[in-house]
Backbone as JSON Lines, residues from 0, in Angstrom:
{"i":0,"aa":"M","n":[71.67,75.92,81.7],"ca":[70.47,75.23,81.42],"c":[70.56,73.75,81.47]}
{"i":1,"aa":"S","n":[71.93,73.26,81.26],"ca":[72.13,71.94,81.33],"c":[72.08,71.48,82.91]}
{"i":2,"aa":"F","n":[72.32,72.36,83.85],"ca":[72.22,72.24,85.23],"c":[70.8,72.03,85.68]}
{"i":3,"aa":"Y","n":[69.96,72.93,85.06],"ca":[68.49,72.82,85.39],"c":[67.91,71.51,84.85]}
{"i":4,"aa":"R","n":[68.39,70.94,83.53],"ca":[67.92,69.7,83.23],"c":[68.24,68.46,84.0]}
{"i":5,"aa":"S","n":[69.56,68.61,84.3],"ca":[70.39,67.52,85.03],"c":[69.8,67.37,86.42]}
{"i":6,"aa":"F","n":[69.61,68.43,87.2],"ca":[69.3,68.53,88.59],"c":[68.05,69.53,88.74]}
{"i":7,"aa":"P","n":[66.75,69.06,88.32],"ca":[65.73,69.91,88.45],"c":[65.29,70.15,89.84]}
{"i":8,"aa":"A","n":[65.35,69.22,90.63],"ca":[64.91,69.44,92.2],"c":[65.86,70.45,92.83]}
{"i":9,"aa":"L","n":[67.11,70.07,92.61],"ca":[68.07,71.14,93.34],"c":[67.97,72.53,92.57]}
{"i":10,"aa":"A","n":[67.62,72.55,91.23],"ca":[67.57,73.92,90.65],"c":[66.33,74.53,91.27]}
{"i":11,"aa":"G","n":[65.22,74.0,91.44],"ca":[64.18,74.54,91.9],"c":[64.26,74.95,93.4]}
{"i":12,"aa":"W","n":[64.93,74.23,94.21],"ca":[65.27,74.53,95.56],"c":[66.07,75.76,95.59]}
{"i":13,"aa":"L","n":[67.18,75.9,94.75],"ca":[68.02,77.03,94.71],"c":[67.26,78.28,94.27]}
{"i":14,"aa":"S","n":[66.2,78.05,93.27],"ca":[65.49,79.26,92.89],"c":[64.65,79.87,93.9]}
{"i":15,"aa":"D","n":[64.0,78.96,94.84],"ca":[63.29,79.49,95.87],"c":[64.12,80.06,97.02]}
{"i":16,"aa":"F","n":[65.32,79.43,97.08],"ca":[66.28,79.98,98.05],"c":[66.83,81.33,97.69]}
{"i":17,"aa":"S","n":[66.9,81.64,96.39],"ca":[67.34,82.86,95.77],"c":[66.19,83.93,96.06]}
{"i":18,"aa":"S","n":[64.93,83.43,95.86],"ca":[63.87,84.41,96.2],"c":[63.93,84.97,97.7]}
{"i":19,"aa":"G","n":[64.19,84.01,98.55],"ca":[64.52,84.36,99.93],"c":[65.56,85.48,100.18]}
{"i":20,"aa":"I","n":[66.53,85.26,99.35],"ca":[67.77,86.19,99.56],"c":[67.29,87.56,98.91]}
{"i":21,"aa":"G","n":[66.54,87.55,97.87],"ca":[66.13,88.81,97.31],"c":[65.19,89.73,98.38]}
{"i":22,"aa":"L","n":[64.28,88.86,98.99],"ca":[63.34,89.61,99.85],"c":[64.08,90.12,101.03]}
{"i":23,"aa":"G","n":[65.05,89.17,101.52],"ca":[65.76,89.54,102.84],"c":[66.63,90.72,102.55]}
{"i":24,"aa":"Y","n":[67.21,90.86,101.28],"ca":[68.16,91.84,100.99],"c":[67.3,93.09,100.77]}
{"i":25,"aa":"A","n":[66.27,93.01,100.13],"ca":[65.27,94.1,100.09],"c":[64.84,94.74,101.28]}
{"i":26,"aa":"F","n":[64.31,94.01,102.14],"ca":[63.67,94.47,103.41],"c":[64.82,94.79,104.54]}
{"i":27,"aa":"L","n":[65.82,93.92,104.44],"ca":[66.77,94.1,105.71],"c":[68.04,95.09,105.36]}
{"i":28,"aa":"F","n":[68.23,95.28,104.13],"ca":[69.4,96.19,103.66],"c":[68.81,97.32,102.83]}
{"i":29,"aa":"L","n":[68.26,97.11,101.77],"ca":[67.79,98.14,100.75],"c":[66.94,99.23,101.34]}
{"i":30,"aa":"L","n":[65.77,98.74,102.05],"ca":[64.95,99.77,102.55],"c":[65.56,100.54,103.61]}
{"i":31,"aa":"P","n":[66.32,99.89,104.69],"ca":[67.08,100.75,105.62],"c":[68.05,101.81,105.0]}
{"i":32,"aa":"K","n":[68.67,101.23,103.96],"ca":[69.74,102.02,103.23],"c":[68.83,103.23,102.61]}
{"i":33,"aa":"I","n":[67.8,102.97,101.99],"ca":[66.95,104.06,101.28],"c":[66.61,105.03,102.44]}
{"i":34,"aa":"G","n":[66.33,104.68,103.68],"ca":[65.87,105.43,104.77],"c":[67.13,106.45,105.1]}
{"i":35,"aa":"E","n":[68.29,105.82,104.95],"ca":[69.48,106.61,105.35],"c":[69.73,107.66,104.33]}
{"i":36,"aa":"L","n":[69.51,107.29,103.05],"ca":[69.77,108.17,101.9],"c":[68.61,109.3,101.94]}
{"i":37,"aa":"S","n":[67.52,108.95,102.31],"ca":[66.41,109.97,102.46],"c":[66.7,111.03,103.42]}
{"i":38,"aa":"A","n":[67.19,110.39,104.68],"ca":[67.54,111.46,105.63],"c":[68.64,112.5,105.14]}
{"i":39,"aa":"D","n":[69.65,111.82,104.36],"ca":[70.6,112.85,103.79],"c":[69.98,113.92,102.83]}
{"i":40,"aa":"L","n":[69.01,113.34,102.17],"ca":[68.35,114.41,101.2],"c":[67.5,115.38,101.99]}
{"i":41,"aa":"A","n":[66.97,114.96,102.96],"ca":[66.08,115.86,103.94],"c":[67.1,116.89,104.61]}
{"i":42,"aa":"A","n":[68.3,116.48,104.89],"ca":[69.17,117.3,105.55],"c":[69.71,118.48,104.61]}
{"i":43,"aa":"N","n":[69.62,117.98,103.19],"ca":[70.09,119.07,102.23],"c":[68.88,119.78,101.63]}
{"i":44,"aa":"G","n":[67.76,119.74,102.26],"ca":[66.65,120.54,101.8],"c":[65.95,119.88,100.66]}
{"i":45,"aa":"K","n":[65.91,118.64,100.49],"ca":[65.3,117.96,99.26],"c":[64.19,117.12,99.78]}
{"i":46,"aa":"W","n":[63.39,116.76,99.1],"ca":[61.99,115.84,99.4],"c":[62.61,114.47,100.03]}
{"i":47,"aa":"E","n":[62.35,114.45,101.29],"ca":[62.88,113.27,102.13],"c":[62.35,111.86,101.74]}
{"i":48,"aa":"N","n":[61.07,111.95,101.23],"ca":[60.58,110.62,100.85],"c":[60.69,110.33,99.35]}
{"i":49,"aa":"S","n":[61.44,111.12,98.6],"ca":[61.52,110.83,97.13],"c":[61.93,109.46,96.87]}
{"i":50,"aa":"L","n":[62.88,108.84,97.54],"ca":[63.54,107.62,97.26],"c":[62.53,106.35,97.39]}
{"i":51,"aa":"F","n":[61.69,106.53,98.45],"ca":[60.66,105.58,98.84],"c":[59.72,105.62,97.56]}
{"i":52,"aa":"G","n":[59.5,106.89,97.01],"ca":[58.65,107.01,95.84],"c":[59.15,106.4,94.58]}
{"i":53,"aa":"Y","n":[60.53,106.21,94.48],"ca":[61.13,105.55,93.36],"c":[60.91,104.06,93.74]}
{"i":54,"aa":"S","n":[61.17,103.66,94.95],"ca":[60.88,102.28,95.15],"c":[59.55,101.73,94.89]}
{"i":55,"aa":"L","n":[58.5,102.62,95.21],"ca":[57.14,102.29,94.69],"c":[56.92,102.28,93.2]}
{"i":56,"aa":"L","n":[57.6,103.36,92.61],"ca":[57.5,103.27,91.25],"c":[58.29,102.08,90.48]}
{"i":57,"aa":"G","n":[59.38,101.73,91.08],"ca":[59.89,100.47,90.51],"c":[59.05,99.25,90.66]}
{"i":58,"aa":"F","n":[58.41,99.16,91.95],"ca":[57.56,98.06,92.11],"c":[56.41,98.09,91.26]}
{"i":59,"aa":"L","n":[55.67,99.11,91.05],"ca":[54.44,99.11,90.23],"c":[54.9,98.99,88.9]}
{"i":60,"aa":"I","n":[55.87,99.5,88.33],"ca":[56.23,99.44,86.86],"c":[56.56,97.86,86.54]}
{"i":61,"aa":"Y","n":[57.29,97.27,87.45],"ca":[57.74,95.94,87.15],"c":[56.51,94.87,87.4]}
{"i":62,"aa":"Y","n":[55.76,95.23,88.42],"ca":[54.51,94.39,88.64],"c":[53.52,94.35,87.55]}
{"i":63,"aa":"L","n":[53.26,95.68,87.05],"ca":[52.11,95.86,85.95],"c":[52.66,95.19,84.7]}
{"i":64,"aa":"L","n":[54.03,95.36,84.49],"ca":[54.57,94.84,83.18],"c":[54.47,93.25,83.18]}
{"i":65,"aa":"E","n":[54.7,92.68,84.16],"ca":[54.61,91.26,84.38],"c":[53.11,90.92,84.34]}
{"i":66,"aa":"A","n":[52.21,91.66,84.91],"ca":[50.94,91.33,85.06],"c":[50.16,91.5,83.66]}
{"i":67,"aa":"S","n":[50.81,92.15,82.8],"ca":[50.24,92.35,81.49],"c":[50.26,91.37,80.43]}
{"i":68,"aa":"R","n":[51.15,90.23,80.91],"ca":[51.32,89.23,79.91],"c":[51.45,87.83,80.61]}
{"i":69,"aa":"D","n":[51.46,86.92,79.77],"ca":[51.42,85.5,80.3],"c":[52.98,85.27,80.5]}
{"i":70,"aa":"T","n":[53.33,84.98,81.78],"ca":[54.77,84.77,82.08],"c":[55.35,83.37,81.52]}
{"i":71,"aa":"G","n":[54.45,82.56,80.96],"ca":[54.75,81.29,80.54],"c":[54.86,81.28,78.87]}
{"i":72,"aa":"A","n":[54.61,82.38,78.28],"ca":[54.53,82.43,76.91],"c":[55.88,83.02,76.49]}
{"i":73,"aa":"D","n":[56.43,82.39,75.44],"ca":[57.62,83.0,74.95],"c":[57.24,83.7,73.64]}
{"i":74,"aa":"N","n":[56.86,84.85,73.78],"ca":[56.37,85.79,72.55],"c":[57.27,86.87,72.5]}
{"i":75,"aa":"R","n":[56.91,87.9,71.59],"ca":[57.68,89.02,71.41],"c":[57.38,89.98,72.67]}
{"i":76,"aa":"L","n":[56.15,90.08,73.13],"ca":[55.8,91.02,74.18],"c":[56.52,90.43,75.38]}
{"i":77,"aa":"S","n":[56.38,89.11,75.6],"ca":[57.08,88.63,76.92],"c":[58.62,88.73,76.67]}
{"i":78,"aa":"L","n":[59.16,88.7,75.66],"ca":[60.61,88.75,75.43],"c":[61.04,90.23,75.75]}
{"i":79,"aa":"G","n":[60.32,91.19,75.09],"ca":[60.58,92.63,75.09],"c":[60.49,93.06,76.53]}
{"i":80,"aa":"L","n":[59.41,92.64,77.29],"ca":[59.38,93.13,78.79],"c":[60.48,92.55,79.6]}
{"i":81,"aa":"D","n":[60.99,91.37,79.46],"ca":[61.88,90.71,80.1],"c":[63.34,91.3,79.75]}
{"i":82,"aa":"T","n":[63.47,91.65,78.54],"ca":[64.75,92.29,78.08],"c":[65.0,93.62,78.65]}
{"i":83,"aa":"V","n":[63.89,94.41,78.68],"ca":[64.01,95.84,79.08],"c":[63.92,95.76,80.75]}
{"i":84,"aa":"A","n":[63.06,95.01,81.18],"ca":[62.73,95.1,82.85],"c":[64.01,94.39,83.41]}
{"i":85,"aa":"L","n":[64.35,93.29,83.08],"ca":[65.45,92.51,83.88],"c":[66.8,93.08,83.52]}
{"i":86,"aa":"G","n":[67.03,93.5,82.32],"ca":[68.21,94.01,81.94],"c":[68.51,95.23,82.68]}
{"i":87,"aa":"T","n":[67.57,96.21,82.91],"ca":[67.59,97.31,83.72],"c":[67.87,97.05,85.18]}
{"i":88,"aa":"Y","n":[67.09,95.98,85.59],"ca":[67.24,95.39,86.96],"c":[68.73,94.94,87.34]}
{"i":89,"aa":"N","n":[69.29,94.15,86.4],"ca":[70.71,93.75,86.6],"c":[71.52,94.89,86.78]}
{"i":90,"aa":"C","n":[71.4,96.05,85.87],"ca":[72.3,97.07,85.86],"c":[72.16,97.82,87.28]}
{"i":91,"aa":"L","n":[70.92,98.03,87.65],"ca":[70.62,98.77,88.78],"c":[71.08,98.08,90.13]}
{"i":92,"aa":"L","n":[70.95,96.67,90.18],"ca":[71.38,95.91,91.23],"c":[72.97,95.74,91.31]}
{"i":93,"aa":"A","n":[73.57,95.78,90.13],"ca":[75.02,95.78,90.22],"c":[75.55,97.21,90.71]}
{"i":94,"aa":"I","n":[75.0,98.2,90.29],"ca":[75.34,99.71,90.75],"c":[75.29,99.55,92.39]}
{"i":95,"aa":"T","n":[74.19,99.13,92.85],"ca":[73.95,99.25,94.34],"c":[74.95,98.32,95.05]}
{"i":96,"aa":"V","n":[75.16,96.98,94.49],"ca":[76.08,96.05,95.28],"c":[77.65,96.63,94.98]}
{"i":97,"aa":"M","n":[77.78,97.27,94.0],"ca":[79.31,97.73,93.93],"c":[79.48,98.9,94.78]}
{"i":98,"aa":"Q","n":[78.55,99.92,94.84],"ca":[78.62,101.1,95.6],"c":[78.56,100.63,97.17]}
{"i":99,"aa":"T","n":[78.05,99.68,97.58],"ca":[77.85,99.26,98.87],"c":[79.08,98.38,99.32]}
{"i":100,"aa":"A","n":[79.5,97.35,98.46],"ca":[80.44,96.39,98.76],"c":[81.95,96.9,98.42]}
{"i":101,"aa":"G","n":[81.99,98.08,97.83],"ca":[83.27,98.34,97.13],"c":[84.37,98.89,98.2]}
{"i":102,"aa":"T","n":[83.72,98.94,99.46],"ca":[84.76,99.57,100.51],"c":[85.69,98.53,101.15]}
{"i":103,"aa":"S","n":[85.42,97.38,101.06],"ca":[86.25,96.29,101.6],"c":[86.16,94.89,100.87]}
{"i":104,"aa":"P","n":[87.22,94.17,100.86],"ca":[87.09,92.9,100.27],"c":[86.06,91.93,100.78]}
{"i":105,"aa":"E","n":[85.84,91.96,102.18],"ca":[84.95,91.2,102.93],"c":[83.62,91.58,102.38]}
{"i":106,"aa":"L","n":[83.21,92.81,102.31],"ca":[81.84,93.26,101.86],"c":[81.7,92.94,100.42]}
{"i":107,"aa":"Y","n":[82.67,92.92,99.69],"ca":[82.69,92.59,98.26],"c":[82.29,91.14,98.09]}
{"i":108,"aa":"A","n":[83.07,90.29,98.91],"ca":[82.86,88.8,98.63],"c":[81.42,88.44,99.17]}
{"i":109,"aa":"V","n":[80.89,88.95,100.31],"ca":[79.68,88.56,100.81],"c":[78.6,89.05,99.75]}
{"i":110,"aa":"G","n":[78.76,90.43,99.35],"ca":[77.68,90.99,98.42],"c":[77.69,90.2,97.05]}
{"i":111,"aa":"T","n":[78.83,89.8,96.61],"ca":[78.9,89.03,95.21],"c":[78.22,87.6,95.35]}
{"i":112,"aa":"L","n":[78.56,87.04,96.59],"ca":[77.89,85.74,96.76],"c":[76.32,85.75,96.85]}
{"i":113,"aa":"A","n":[75.89,86.58,97.74],"ca":[74.35,86.95,97.69],"c":[73.79,87.26,96.36]}
{"i":114,"aa":"Y","n":[74.47,88.26,95.77],"ca":[74.01,88.69,94.43],"c":[73.95,87.44,93.43]}
{"i":115,"aa":"S","n":[75.04,86.72,93.38],"ca":[75.17,85.58,92.38],"c":[73.9,84.49,92.6]}
{"i":116,"aa":"L","n":[73.83,84.13,93.89],"ca":[72.74,83.23,94.27],"c":[71.4,83.78,94.04]}
{"i":117,"aa":"H","n":[71.09,85.26,94.21],"ca":[69.83,85.62,93.8],"c":[69.54,85.72,92.28]}
{"i":118,"aa":"L","n":[70.65,85.95,91.52],"ca":[70.38,85.96,90.05],"c":[70.29,84.49,89.54]}
{"i":119,"aa":"F","n":[70.66,83.49,90.26],"ca":[70.61,82.29,89.85],"c":[68.95,81.98,89.57]}
{"i":120,"aa":"G","n":[68.2,82.27,90.5],"ca":[66.79,82.16,90.36],"c":[66.21,82.77,89.12]}
{"i":121,"aa":"V","n":[66.75,84.23,88.98],"ca":[66.24,84.95,87.75],"c":[66.72,84.2,86.47]}
{"i":122,"aa":"N","n":[67.89,83.68,86.35],"ca":[68.28,82.87,85.19],"c":[67.51,81.65,84.93]}
{"i":123,"aa":"I","n":[67.07,80.97,86.01],"ca":[66.2,79.81,85.79],"c":[64.83,80.21,85.18]}
{"i":124,"aa":"F","n":[64.37,81.45,85.73],"ca":[63.01,81.82,85.21],"c":[63.18,82.09,83.71]}
{"i":125,"aa":"L","n":[64.35,82.9,83.27],"ca":[64.38,83.2,81.98],"c":[64.73,81.96,80.96]}
{"i":126,"aa":"Y","n":[65.5,81.0,81.57],"ca":[65.68,79.66,80.81],"c":[64.35,78.96,80.56]}
{"i":127,"aa":"K","n":[63.52,79.01,81.52],"ca":[62.22,78.46,81.34],"c":[61.23,79.13,80.56]}
{"i":128,"aa":"T","n":[61.45,80.52,80.53],"ca":[60.51,81.24,79.71],"c":[60.96,81.58,78.12]}
{"i":129,"aa":"H","n":[62.4,81.77,78.08],"ca":[62.91,82.04,76.77],"c":[64.15,81.13,76.62]}
{"i":130,"aa":"P","n":[63.89,79.62,76.49],"ca":[64.99,78.9,76.37],"c":[65.9,79.04,75.14]}
{"i":131,"aa":"G","n":[65.26,79.29,74.11],"ca":[65.96,79.62,72.81],"c":[66.86,80.71,72.76]}
{"i":132,"aa":"H","n":[66.37,81.81,73.23],"ca":[66.97,83.17,73.29],"c":[68.09,83.13,74.36]}
{"i":133,"aa":"M","n":[67.8,82.66,75.51],"ca":[68.81,82.51,76.63],"c":[70.1,81.6,76.3]}
{"i":134,"aa":"S","n":[69.89,80.81,75.25],"ca":[71.06,80.09,74.67],"c":[71.92,80.74,73.87]}
{"i":135,"aa":"G","n":[71.52,82.09,73.54],"ca":[72.19,82.94,72.46],"c":[72.39,84.28,72.91]}
{"i":136,"aa":"W","n":[71.8,85.23,72.29],"ca":[72.11,86.7,72.51],"c":[71.43,87.14,73.72]}
{"i":137,"aa":"L","n":[70.42,86.6,74.52],"ca":[69.8,87.03,75.54],"c":[70.71,87.01,76.74]}
{"i":138,"aa":"R","n":[71.42,85.94,76.77],"ca":[72.49,85.57,77.89],"c":[73.58,86.49,77.68]}
{"i":139,"aa":"A","n":[74.12,86.93,76.65],"ca":[75.08,88.05,76.44],"c":[74.69,89.37,76.83]}
{"i":140,"aa":"Y","n":[73.46,89.59,76.49],"ca":[72.71,90.96,76.81],"c":[72.86,90.97,78.23]}
{"i":141,"aa":"F","n":[72.35,90.22,79.09],"ca":[72.34,90.13,80.54],"c":[73.68,90.29,81.09]}
{"i":142,"aa":"V","n":[74.58,89.58,80.71],"ca":[75.91,89.73,81.11],"c":[76.34,91.27,80.95]}
{"i":143,"aa":"A","n":[76.25,91.69,79.61],"ca":[76.51,93.08,79.41],"c":[75.98,94.04,80.3]}
{"i":144,"aa":"S","n":[74.7,93.91,80.57],"ca":[73.93,94.82,81.6],"c":[74.56,94.83,83.0]}
{"i":145,"aa":"L","n":[74.98,93.6,83.35],"ca":[75.83,93.56,84.73],"c":[77.11,94.21,84.53]}
{"i":146,"aa":"A","n":[77.8,94.16,83.4],"ca":[79.13,94.84,83.26],"c":[79.0,96.23,83.27]}
{"i":147,"aa":"V","n":[77.88,96.99,82.68],"ca":[77.67,98.2,82.56],"c":[77.35,98.7,84.03]}
{"i":148,"aa":"G","n":[76.47,98.05,84.96],"ca":[76.16,98.36,86.14],"c":[77.39,98.43,87.14]}
{"i":149,"aa":"I","n":[78.3,97.35,86.94],"ca":[79.47,97.31,87.62],"c":[80.42,98.6,87.5]}
{"i":150,"aa":"L","n":[80.59,98.93,86.22],"ca":[81.23,100.14,85.81],"c":[80.78,101.38,86.41]}
{"i":151,"aa":"I","n":[79.43,101.52,86.33],"ca":[78.74,102.66,86.96],"c":[78.85,102.72,88.42]}
{"i":152,"aa":"G","n":[78.75,101.6,88.98],"ca":[78.85,101.45,90.43],"c":[80.22,101.9,90.97]}
{"i":153,"aa":"L","n":[81.28,101.49,90.16],"ca":[82.78,101.7,90.62],"c":[83.01,103.16,90.43]}
{"i":154,"aa":"H","n":[82.44,103.84,89.64],"ca":[82.88,105.31,89.33],"c":[81.92,106.41,89.63]}
{"i":155,"aa":"A","n":[80.6,106.01,90.03],"ca":[79.67,106.97,90.44],"c":[79.89,107.45,92.0]}
{"i":156,"aa":"D","n":[79.61,108.79,92.23],"ca":[79.89,109.1,93.58],"c":[78.73,108.73,94.46]}
{"i":157,"aa":"K","n":[78.96,108.15,95.5],"ca":[77.83,107.63,96.4],"c":[76.95,108.69,96.82]}
{"i":158,"aa":"S","n":[77.21,109.96,96.82],"ca":[76.44,111.1,97.19],"c":[75.61,111.49,95.93]}
{"i":159,"aa":"S","n":[75.87,111.0,94.82],"ca":[75.17,111.43,93.68],"c":[73.72,110.77,93.58]}
{"i":160,"aa":"M","n":[72.75,111.45,92.78],"ca":[71.38,111.0,92.55],"c":[71.35,109.69,92.0]}
{"i":161,"aa":"I","n":[72.5,109.38,91.02],"ca":[72.47,107.86,90.36],"c":[72.35,106.89,91.39]}
{"i":162,"aa":"Y","n":[73.23,107.02,92.27],"ca":[73.34,105.82,93.35],"c":[71.86,105.88,94.14]}
{"i":163,"aa":"S","n":[71.41,107.0,94.51],"ca":[70.12,107.13,95.34],"c":[69.02,106.61,94.5]}
{"i":164,"aa":"V","n":[68.82,107.04,93.4],"ca":[67.86,106.57,92.56],"c":[67.81,105.1,92.21]}
{"i":165,"aa":"A","n":[69.1,104.68,91.79],"ca":[69.51,103.24,91.63],"c":[68.98,102.36,92.75]}
{"i":166,"aa":"T","n":[69.43,102.76,93.99],"ca":[68.93,102.0,95.25],"c":[67.45,102.01,95.44]}
{"i":167,"aa":"G","n":[66.74,103.22,95.26],"ca":[65.28,103.33,95.41],"c":[64.54,102.41,94.36]}
{"i":168,"aa":"L","n":[65.0,102.46,93.14],"ca":[64.28,101.7,92.08],"c":[64.5,100.13,92.38]}
{"i":169,"aa":"T","n":[65.7,99.86,92.62],"ca":[66.23,98.3,92.92],"c":[65.34,97.9,94.15]}
{"i":170,"aa":"G","n":[65.2,98.5,95.08],"ca":[64.34,98.14,96.27],"c":[63.0,97.73,95.91]}
{"i":171,"aa":"G","n":[62.26,98.55,94.99],"ca":[60.94,98.16,94.68],"c":[60.85,97.05,93.68]}
{"i":172,"aa":"V","n":[61.88,96.9,92.75],"ca":[61.79,96.07,91.56],"c":[62.11,94.56,92.21]}
{"i":173,"aa":"I","n":[63.05,94.46,93.15],"ca":[63.4,93.28,93.94],"c":[62.35,92.53,94.61]}
{"i":174,"aa":"I","n":[61.45,93.45,95.17],"ca":[60.32,92.94,95.77],"c":[59.36,92.39,94.78]}
{"i":175,"aa":"A","n":[59.07,93.24,93.88],"ca":[58.15,92.71,92.77],"c":[58.52,91.44,92.08]}
{"i":176,"aa":"L","n":[59.78,91.43,91.74],"ca":[60.54,90.33,91.09],"c":[60.3,89.1,91.79]}
{"i":177,"aa":"S","n":[60.51,89.02,93.13],"ca":[60.34,87.91,94.01],"c":[58.97,87.46,94.08]}
{"i":178,"aa":"L","n":[58.07,88.42,94.32],"ca":[56.7,88.07,94.59],"c":[55.9,87.59,93.34]}
{"i":179,"aa":"R","n":[56.12,88.43,92.19],"ca":[55.5,88.12,90.9],"c":[55.95,87.09,90.2]}
{"i":180,"aa":"V","n":[57.42,86.99,89.98],"ca":[57.92,86.19,88.87],"c":[58.21,84.82,89.57]}
{"i":181,"aa":"K","n":[58.97,84.96,90.66],"ca":[59.65,83.88,91.27],"c":[58.77,83.15,92.39]}
{"i":182,"aa":"L","n":[57.64,83.78,92.87],"ca":[56.77,83.14,93.75],"c":[55.33,83.24,93.29]}
{"i":183,"aa":"P","n":[55.09,82.63,92.09],"ca":[53.89,82.81,91.41],"c":[52.58,82.29,92.16]}
{"i":184,"aa":"S","n":[52.89,81.1,92.98],"ca":[51.9,80.52,93.66],"c":[52.39,79.73,94.89]}
{"i":185,"aa":"L","n":[51.84,79.8,96.07],"ca":[52.52,79.35,97.3],"c":[52.49,77.87,97.3]}
{"i":186,"aa":"S","n":[51.66,77.16,96.58],"ca":[51.79,75.82,96.41],"c":[53.07,75.23,95.73]}
{"i":187,"aa":"A","n":[53.5,76.16,94.74],"ca":[54.53,75.71,93.87],"c":[56.05,76.09,94.65]}
{"i":188,"aa":"V","n":[55.8,76.77,95.76],"ca":[57.1,77.35,96.35],"c":[57.61,76.27,97.69]}
{"i":189,"aa":"N","n":[58.79,76.06,97.6],"ca":[59.62,75.26,98.73],"c":[59.75,76.43,99.83]}
{"i":190,"aa":"T","n":[58.81,76.31,100.75],"ca":[58.93,77.34,101.79],"c":[60.06,77.33,102.7]}
{"i":191,"aa":"K","n":[60.5,76.09,102.8],"ca":[61.87,75.95,103.75],"c":[62.92,76.51,102.98]}
{"i":192,"aa":"A","n":[63.13,76.28,101.59],"ca":[64.25,77.0,101.01],"c":[64.08,78.53,100.85]}
{"i":193,"aa":"L","n":[62.98,79.0,100.75],"ca":[62.46,80.36,100.79],"c":[63.05,80.95,102.11]}
{"i":194,"aa":"L","n":[62.62,80.43,103.33],"ca":[62.97,80.93,104.59],"c":[64.48,80.82,104.83]}
{"i":195,"aa":"I","n":[65.08,79.77,104.28],"ca":[66.62,79.72,104.43],"c":[67.25,80.8,103.78]}
{"i":196,"aa":"G","n":[66.72,81.28,102.59],"ca":[67.26,82.24,101.85],"c":[67.02,83.57,102.56]}
{"i":197,"aa":"V","n":[66.1,83.73,103.16],"ca":[65.84,84.99,104.08],"c":[66.81,85.08,105.19]}
{"i":198,"aa":"V","n":[67.04,83.99,105.93],"ca":[67.94,83.9,106.98],"c":[69.45,84.14,106.45]}
{"i":199,"aa":"F","n":[69.72,83.56,105.27],"ca":[71.07,83.78,104.64],"c":[71.24,85.37,104.55]}
{"i":200,"aa":"A","n":[70.19,86.01,103.78],"ca":[70.32,87.34,103.66],"c":[70.5,88.2,104.91]}
{"i":201,"aa":"A","n":[69.72,87.75,105.93],"ca":[69.79,88.58,107.16],"c":[71.26,88.29,107.76]}
{"i":202,"aa":"V","n":[71.83,87.03,107.65],"ca":[73.33,86.95,108.15],"c":[74.25,87.73,107.4]}
{"i":203,"aa":"A","n":[74.01,87.79,106.17],"ca":[74.96,88.45,105.2],"c":[74.91,90.02,105.55]}
{"i":204,"aa":"V","n":[73.68,90.51,105.91],"ca":[73.51,91.9,106.07],"c":[74.13,92.31,107.46]}
{"i":205,"aa":"E","n":[74.06,91.35,108.49],"ca":[74.61,91.55,109.75],"c":[76.1,91.53,109.75]}
{"i":206,"aa":"V","n":[76.7,90.59,108.95],"ca":[77.97,90.44,108.62],"c":[78.78,91.72,108.17]}
{"i":207,"aa":"T","n":[78.03,92.22,106.99],"ca":[78.59,93.33,106.36],"c":[78.66,94.65,107.17]}
{"i":208,"aa":"R","n":[77.83,94.7,108.27],"ca":[77.76,95.82,109.03],"c":[79.08,96.09,109.81]}
{"i":209,"aa":"Y","n":[79.98,95.06,109.94],"ca":[81.12,95.31,110.68],"c":[82.36,95.18,109.86]}
């Protein structure tokens, strides 16, 4: 929070940059990954489009939850929605990153960097919306949700439905999160920072392929 107050312009730029990372990560990595996992499900005689259905479900749930309240109001409904939705999102994203990047130090380093920069924007949103709570228990809760996701990601089998469903839900939620929460109006967005974030995500995805 002190960083946001001391450097509001830089914090705003990084927030839009992190939105670009989120969108790039979702469209260039998660959705293709969901396609691969769906092909595996089809080969095993399961519903091949089920994971895209989970992505749609994640998108709709998060979008409708956010649309049902005033994102600028620090009230019980707003706090409850953010606690459940973003806590779950942190856990799912940690599972996905750990499962994907856990195969090599290089993948882990790139994935962790992109992941941290993306969550920077989420933290700014939370500090602006719930400044009192984020200075106390809410911050500890989100750190705990990340830890839970990391532990699950480290121990879950990549062929398990836990990983597949987590990837599907994360793909939908990350798109809704970037569009609904972090990009509320085009006039308030630093488009250059957003596009740089997308390029950064594209480079990160390309680097981690090799």
